[in-house]
Amino acid sequence: MPRAAQAIIHLDAIIANYLLAQSFAPQSKNIAIIKADAYGHGSVQVALALQAYVPAFGVAIFEEAVILRDAGITKPILVLQGTNDKSEMQYAANNSIWLMVQNERQLQLLIESPLTGVINIWLKLDTGMHRLGFQESDLERVYQQLKYCPWVSDPIVLCSHFSCASAPNEEETVLAVERFQTMTKRIKKIMGQLSVAFSLANSAALLSQPSALLHWNRPGIMLYGISPFDEPDKTSLALQPAMTLQSSVIAIREINTGEGVGYGKNWLATRPSIIATVAIGYADGFPRHATNGTPVYINGQFAPLVGNVSMDMITVDITDCHPIAIGDIVELWGKNINVNEIAQRAGTIGYELVTRVSARIPRVYANG
Ligand SMILES: *Cc1c(COP(=O)(O)O)cnc(C)c1O
């Protein structure tokens, strides 16, 4: 029998979440961001499920695009970091892969010698994140170089990325939109509307910042049913969790008052207690930093984690639960436990938890 530890991926939830994103931005084209193996959900399977709905996919790095092409995914794929390799640029031109150009080196490599065919380029602007992209003082020159490069197709997409959108109504996001508008206004004036397109919004901006909705949006985390916001809000409640991480109880014991559990015994029983051991640990991607009291869900009840998370196991206090038996299924996150709650207990964000579910956990695809 296979180990009960698995991540059940609800593909219909991912489709529903994509359609929700569309409903927030019906005038835009919404690229489904499936970088980092679709945030741990399996990029090929997620792309197969979404390909009938989306205009294009987005990934972080070139290799992720090649995996999708090799699996037969045919929709355009945007590579958000671009590439520093001329042969990859040629592969991109041949295979409907769109490249971000985010630094001078990528630009020079692209324009210095011809590509066969044409390539779709997204030009990244730095509006305050200070991570990737060109500054305002470079924009006009860079844009002209791309514009008059015969192997760069029309329109060039001008884009940027927000640093603080996860706090809704954050002043910085409004300022970043304004900086973007100021930077792009001149280009619009010189070139006319038609030869340029724009893109700003990630999930958080898509849900909370109407002024950021332009020709293209780039939702990622929300497709997986995870709120992009630090504090849960109304709209994010409409999202459907796409991953259920579960395992099973593999041992149960009774301990006395004053006895400790697990490595370092960082939890001591304050009463006679019943402890269930569950077969999932930090080597599976359950966070080592989850604190005592972090909830798990067993047979319709919540029970608190007690003791340190081990590599392959956790321990749970089931003293107050209805009877539980070896083999019972335990949800770590999913429909009953929000992954962001577990993340908060571990001092991180839901993005990190789902992307770090390890290769030891089989992804099982469900429709429902
Ligand atoms: C990851 C990423 C996105 C998607 O962000 P979410 O917060 O997951 O919606 C969009 N744009 C860029 C440039 C990204 O790197």
Coordinates of C-alpha atoms and ligand atoms in Angstrom, one line a residue:
M1 CA 0.0 0.0 0.0
P2 CA 1.4 3.4 -0.8
R3 CA 2.2 5.8 2.1
A4 CA -0.8 7.9 2.9
A5 CA 1.3 11.1 2.7
Q6 CA 0.3 12.8 -0.4
A7 CA -0.7 16.2 -1.9
I8 CA -4.1 16.0 -3.5
I9 CA -4.3 18.6 -6.3
H10 CA -7.8 19.8 -7.1
L11 CA -7.6 20.9 -10.7
D12 CA -11.2 22.1 -10.9
A13 CA -10.4 24.5 -8.0
I14 CA -7.5 25.9 -10.0
I15 CA -9.8 26.4 -13.0
A16 CA -12.4 28.1 -10.8
N17 CA -9.8 30.4 -9.2
Y18 CA -8.6 31.3 -12.7
L19 CA -12.1 32.2 -13.7
L20 CA -12.5 34.3 -10.6
A21 CA -9.3 36.2 -11.6
Q22 CA -10.9 36.8 -15.0
S23 CA -14.0 38.1 -13.4
F24 CA -12.0 40.7 -11.6
A25 CA -10.2 41.8 -14.8
P26 CA -12.5 41.0 -17.7
Q27 CA -10.9 43.7 -19.9
S28 CA -7.4 42.2 -19.5
K29 CA -5.6 39.1 -20.7
N30 CA -4.6 37.1 -17.6
I31 CA -1.5 35.0 -17.8
A32 CA -1.5 32.1 -15.5
I33 CA 1.8 32.1 -13.5
I34 CA 2.9 28.5 -13.1
K35 CA 6.6 29.0 -12.0
A36 CA 8.2 26.8 -9.4
D37 CA 6.3 23.8 -10.7
A38 CA 3.0 25.7 -10.5
Y39 CA 3.8 26.7 -6.9
G40 CA 4.3 23.0 -6.0
H41 CA 1.1 21.8 -7.7
G42 CA 2.8 20.3 -10.8
S43 CA 3.3 22.7 -13.8
V44 CA 2.5 20.2 -16.6
Q45 CA -0.8 19.0 -15.0
V46 CA -1.8 22.5 -14.1
A47 CA -1.0 23.8 -17.6
L48 CA -3.0 20.9 -19.2
A49 CA -6.0 21.8 -17.0
L50 CA -5.8 25.6 -17.7
Q51 CA -4.7 25.6 -21.4
A52 CA -8.2 25.9 -22.7
Y53 CA -8.8 29.0 -20.6
V54 CA -5.6 31.1 -20.7
P55 CA -3.9 33.2 -23.4
A56 CA -0.5 32.3 -22.1
F57 CA 1.5 30.9 -19.1
G58 CA 4.3 32.5 -17.1
V59 CA 7.3 30.9 -15.5
A60 CA 10.3 32.3 -13.7
I61 CA 13.2 30.6 -15.6
F62 CA 13.9 29.3 -19.0
E63 CA 14.2 25.6 -18.0
E64 CA 10.6 25.7 -16.7
A65 CA 9.4 26.8 -20.1
V66 CA 11.3 23.9 -21.8
I67 CA 9.7 21.4 -19.5
L68 CA 6.2 22.6 -20.6
R69 CA 7.2 22.6 -24.3
D70 CA 8.6 19.1 -24.0
A71 CA 5.3 18.0 -22.4
G72 CA 3.4 19.3 -25.4
I73 CA 2.0 22.5 -23.9
T74 CA 1.6 24.8 -26.9
K75 CA 0.3 28.1 -25.4
P76 CA 2.9 31.0 -25.3
I77 CA 5.0 31.0 -22.2
L78 CA 6.5 34.2 -20.7
V79 CA 9.9 33.7 -18.9
L80 CA 9.8 36.3 -16.1
Q81 CA 13.6 36.5 -15.6
G82 CA 14.5 36.4 -19.3
T83 CA 17.7 34.7 -20.3
N84 CA 21.4 35.6 -20.6
D85 CA 22.0 33.0 -23.3
K86 CA 21.7 33.6 -27.1
S87 CA 20.9 30.0 -28.0
E88 CA 18.0 30.1 -25.5
M89 CA 16.8 33.3 -27.2
Q90 CA 16.8 31.4 -30.5
Y91 CA 14.9 28.5 -28.9
A92 CA 12.4 31.0 -27.5
A93 CA 11.9 32.6 -30.9
N94 CA 11.3 29.1 -32.4
N95 CA 8.9 28.0 -29.7
S96 CA 6.6 30.9 -28.8
I97 CA 8.4 31.6 -25.7
W98 CA 8.2 35.3 -24.7
L99 CA 11.2 36.8 -22.9
M100 CA 11.5 39.4 -20.3
V101 CA 14.4 41.8 -20.9
Q102 CA 15.3 43.1 -17.5
N103 CA 18.9 44.2 -17.7
E104 CA 21.4 45.7 -20.1
R105 CA 23.2 42.4 -20.8
Q106 CA 20.1 40.7 -21.9
L107 CA 19.3 43.6 -24.2
Q108 CA 22.7 43.7 -25.8
L109 CA 22.7 39.9 -26.4
L110 CA 19.3 40.1 -28.0
I111 CA 20.1 42.9 -30.4
E112 CA 23.8 42.3 -31.2
S113 CA 23.1 39.5 -33.7
P114 CA 20.0 38.3 -35.6
L115 CA 17.6 35.7 -34.6
T116 CA 15.8 33.5 -37.1
G117 CA 12.1 34.4 -36.8
V118 CA 10.7 37.0 -34.4
I119 CA 10.5 37.1 -30.6
N120 CA 7.9 38.7 -28.3
I121 CA 9.7 40.8 -25.7
W122 CA 8.5 42.2 -22.3
L123 CA 10.5 45.1 -21.1
K124 CA 10.8 45.2 -17.3
L125 CA 10.8 48.6 -15.6
D126 CA 11.9 49.2 -12.0
T127 CA 9.0 51.1 -10.3
G128 CA 10.4 50.7 -6.7
M129 CA 11.0 47.1 -6.0
H130 CA 14.7 47.6 -7.0
R131 CA 15.2 44.0 -7.9
L132 CA 14.9 43.8 -11.7
G133 CA 14.3 46.2 -14.5
F134 CA 15.4 49.4 -16.2
Q135 CA 15.2 52.9 -14.6
E136 CA 13.3 55.8 -16.1
S137 CA 16.5 57.4 -17.4
D138 CA 17.2 54.3 -19.6
L139 CA 13.8 53.7 -20.8
E140 CA 13.6 55.7 -24.0
R141 CA 16.9 54.5 -25.3
V142 CA 16.2 50.8 -24.4
Y143 CA 12.7 51.0 -25.9
Q144 CA 14.0 52.5 -29.2
Q145 CA 16.7 49.8 -29.4
L146 CA 14.1 47.1 -29.1
K147 CA 11.6 48.8 -31.3
Y148 CA 14.0 49.0 -34.3
C149 CA 15.3 45.6 -33.8
P150 CA 13.9 43.6 -36.8
W151 CA 13.6 40.3 -34.8
V152 CA 11.6 41.8 -32.0
S153 CA 7.9 41.6 -32.7
D154 CA 5.2 44.3 -32.0
P155 CA 3.9 45.2 -29.5
I156 CA 6.6 45.3 -26.9
V157 CA 5.0 44.9 -23.5
L158 CA 6.2 47.3 -20.8
C159 CA 5.8 45.8 -17.4
S160 CA 6.7 46.1 -13.7
H161 CA 6.1 44.2 -10.5
F162 CA 4.9 45.5 -7.1
S163 CA 6.8 45.3 -3.9
C164 CA 4.0 45.8 -1.4
A165 CA 0.8 44.7 -3.0
S166 CA 0.1 42.0 -0.3
A167 CA -1.1 44.8 2.0
P168 CA -4.3 46.1 0.3
N169 CA -4.7 49.9 0.1
E170 CA -0.9 50.2 0.6
E171 CA 0.3 53.7 -0.5
E172 CA 3.4 52.2 -2.1
T173 CA 1.3 50.3 -4.6
V174 CA -0.5 53.5 -5.7
L175 CA 2.8 55.2 -6.0
A176 CA 4.3 52.4 -8.1
V177 CA 1.3 52.6 -10.5
E178 CA 1.9 56.4 -10.8
R179 CA 5.6 55.8 -11.4
F180 CA 4.8 53.3 -14.1
Q181 CA 2.4 55.7 -15.7
T182 CA 4.9 58.5 -15.7
M183 CA 7.6 56.3 -17.1
T184 CA 5.4 54.9 -19.9
K185 CA 3.6 58.2 -20.8
R186 CA 6.5 59.4 -22.9
I187 CA 6.8 56.1 -24.8
K188 CA 3.1 56.2 -25.5
K189 CA 3.5 59.7 -26.9
I190 CA 6.4 59.0 -29.1
M191 CA 5.3 55.6 -30.4
G192 CA 1.5 55.8 -30.3
Q193 CA -0.8 53.5 -28.4
L194 CA -0.7 50.6 -30.8
S195 CA 2.9 49.5 -30.7
V196 CA 3.1 49.1 -26.9
A197 CA 1.2 47.1 -24.3
F198 CA 1.3 47.2 -20.5
S199 CA 1.4 44.8 -17.6
L200 CA 1.5 45.3 -13.8
A201 CA -0.8 43.3 -11.6
N202 CA 0.1 40.1 -9.7
S203 CA -2.7 38.4 -7.7
A204 CA -2.8 40.9 -4.9
A205 CA -3.1 43.9 -7.2
L206 CA -5.6 42.1 -9.4
L207 CA -7.9 41.7 -6.4
S208 CA -7.4 45.0 -4.8
Q209 CA -6.0 47.7 -7.1
P210 CA -8.2 48.5 -10.2
S211 CA -5.8 51.1 -11.4
A212 CA -3.2 48.3 -11.9
L213 CA -5.4 46.3 -14.4
L214 CA -3.8 46.9 -17.8
H215 CA -3.6 44.8 -21.0
W216 CA -2.0 41.9 -19.3
N217 CA -2.2 40.7 -15.6
R218 CA 0.0 38.0 -14.1
P219 CA -1.9 36.2 -11.3
G220 CA -0.1 33.4 -9.6
I221 CA -0.8 32.5 -6.0
M222 CA -4.6 33.1 -6.2
L223 CA -4.9 30.4 -8.8
Y224 CA -3.9 27.9 -6.1
G225 CA -6.6 29.2 -3.8
I226 CA -4.2 31.0 -1.5
S227 CA -4.9 34.6 -0.5
P228 CA -2.1 36.9 -1.5
F229 CA -2.9 39.2 1.4
D230 CA -1.2 39.3 4.8
E231 CA -4.6 39.5 6.4
P232 CA -7.4 37.4 5.0
D233 CA -10.1 39.4 3.3
K234 CA -13.6 38.8 1.8
T235 CA -12.5 38.2 -1.8
S236 CA -9.9 35.7 -0.9
L237 CA -12.5 33.7 0.9
A238 CA -14.0 33.0 -2.5
L239 CA -10.8 31.2 -3.5
Q240 CA -10.8 27.5 -3.5
P241 CA -7.8 25.7 -2.0
A242 CA -6.1 23.6 -4.6
M243 CA -3.9 21.5 -2.5
T244 CA -4.8 19.1 0.3
L245 CA -1.6 17.9 2.1
Q246 CA -2.4 14.8 4.1
S247 CA -0.9 11.8 5.8
S248 CA -2.1 9.3 8.4
V249 CA -1.7 8.3 12.0
I250 CA 1.1 5.7 12.4
A251 CA 1.2 5.4 16.2
I252 CA -0.8 6.3 19.3
R253 CA 0.3 6.3 23.0
E254 CA -0.8 7.6 26.4
I255 CA 1.7 9.6 28.5
N256 CA 1.6 10.9 32.0
T257 CA 1.6 14.5 33.3
G258 CA 5.1 16.0 33.1
E259 CA 6.4 13.8 30.3
G260 CA 7.8 15.5 27.1
V261 CA 7.3 14.6 23.5
G262 CA 9.7 14.6 20.5
Y263 CA 13.2 15.9 20.0
G264 CA 14.2 18.3 22.8
K265 CA 11.0 17.6 24.6
N266 CA 9.8 21.2 23.9
W267 CA 6.3 20.3 25.0
L268 CA 5.4 18.8 28.4
A269 CA 2.1 17.2 29.2
T270 CA 0.2 19.1 31.8
R271 CA -2.3 16.3 32.2
P272 CA -2.5 12.6 31.2
S273 CA -2.4 12.9 27.4
I274 CA -3.0 10.8 24.3
I275 CA -0.4 11.5 21.5
A276 CA -0.8 10.5 17.9
T277 CA 2.2 10.3 15.6
V278 CA 1.5 11.4 12.0
A279 CA 3.8 10.4 9.1
I280 CA 4.8 13.7 7.7
G281 CA 7.8 15.9 8.6
Y282 CA 10.1 18.6 7.4
A283 CA 11.6 16.4 4.8
D284 CA 8.1 16.3 3.2
G285 CA 7.8 20.1 3.4
F286 CA 5.9 20.4 6.6
P287 CA 7.6 23.4 8.3
R288 CA 10.1 22.7 11.0
H289 CA 9.3 26.0 12.6
A290 CA 5.6 25.2 13.2
T291 CA 4.9 25.9 16.8
N292 CA 3.1 24.0 19.6
G293 CA -0.6 24.4 19.0
T294 CA -0.5 24.5 15.2
P295 CA -3.7 22.7 14.1
V296 CA -4.1 19.5 12.2
Y297 CA -7.4 18.1 11.1
I298 CA -8.4 14.5 11.9
N299 CA -11.8 12.9 11.4
G300 CA -13.7 16.1 11.5
Q301 CA -11.8 17.6 14.5
F302 CA -8.9 19.9 15.0
A303 CA -6.0 18.8 17.2
P304 CA -2.8 20.7 18.2
L305 CA 0.7 19.9 17.1
V306 CA 2.9 19.2 20.2
G307 CA 6.6 18.9 20.2
N308 CA 9.2 19.7 17.5
V309 CA 8.5 18.6 13.9
S310 CA 10.8 15.7 13.0
M311 CA 12.2 14.9 9.6
D312 CA 9.5 12.3 8.9
M313 CA 6.9 12.7 11.6
I314 CA 4.9 15.0 13.8
T315 CA 3.2 14.4 17.1
V316 CA -0.3 15.6 17.9
D317 CA -2.3 15.9 21.2
I318 CA -5.6 14.0 20.6
T319 CA -6.6 13.8 24.2
D320 CA -9.7 15.9 23.5
C321 CA -10.6 14.2 20.3
H322 CA -13.2 11.5 19.6
P323 CA -11.5 8.1 19.2
I324 CA -8.8 8.1 16.6
A325 CA -7.1 4.9 15.2
I326 CA -3.9 4.1 13.5
G327 CA -4.4 4.7 9.8
D328 CA -6.8 7.6 10.2
I329 CA -6.2 10.4 7.6
V330 CA -4.8 13.7 8.8
E331 CA -5.1 17.0 6.9
L332 CA -2.1 19.3 7.3
W333 CA -3.6 22.0 5.1
G334 CA -6.4 22.1 2.5
K335 CA -10.1 22.6 2.7
N336 CA -10.3 22.6 6.5
I337 CA -7.0 24.3 7.3
N338 CA -5.8 27.4 5.4
V339 CA -2.1 27.0 4.4
N340 CA -1.6 30.7 5.3
E341 CA -2.6 29.8 8.9
I342 CA 0.1 27.1 9.1
A343 CA 2.5 29.5 7.4
Q344 CA 1.8 32.2 10.1
R345 CA 2.5 29.6 12.8
A346 CA 5.8 28.9 11.2
G347 CA 6.8 32.5 10.6
T348 CA 6.5 32.3 6.8
I349 CA 4.0 32.7 4.0
G350 CA 1.8 30.2 2.1
Y351 CA 3.9 30.7 -1.0
E352 CA 6.8 29.1 0.7
L353 CA 4.9 26.1 2.1
V354 CA 3.3 25.0 -1.1
T355 CA 6.5 25.5 -3.2
R356 CA 8.5 23.4 -0.7
V357 CA 6.3 20.3 -0.6
S358 CA 9.1 17.9 -1.4
A359 CA 9.5 15.3 -4.1
R360 CA 8.8 12.6 -1.6
I361 CA 5.2 13.6 -1.6
P362 CA 3.3 12.2 -4.6
R363 CA 0.9 14.7 -6.2
V364 CA -2.4 13.0 -6.8
Y365 CA -4.7 14.7 -9.3
A366 CA -8.4 15.0 -8.5
N367 CA -11.3 16.7 -10.2
G368 CA -13.3 17.7 -7.1
Ligands
LIG1 C1 5.6 35.4 -9.2 C2 5.3 36.6 -10.1 C3 3.9 36.9 -10.3 C4 2.8 36.3 -9.6 O1 2.7 36.7 -8.3 P1 1.5 36.2 -7.3 O2 1.8 37.0 -6.1 O3 1.8 34.8 -7.1 O4 0.2 36.5 -8.0 C5 3.7 38.0 -11.2 N1 4.7 38.7 -11.8 C6 6.0 38.4 -11.5 C7 7.1 39.2 -12.2 C8 6.3 37.4 -10.7 O5 7.6 37.1 -10.4

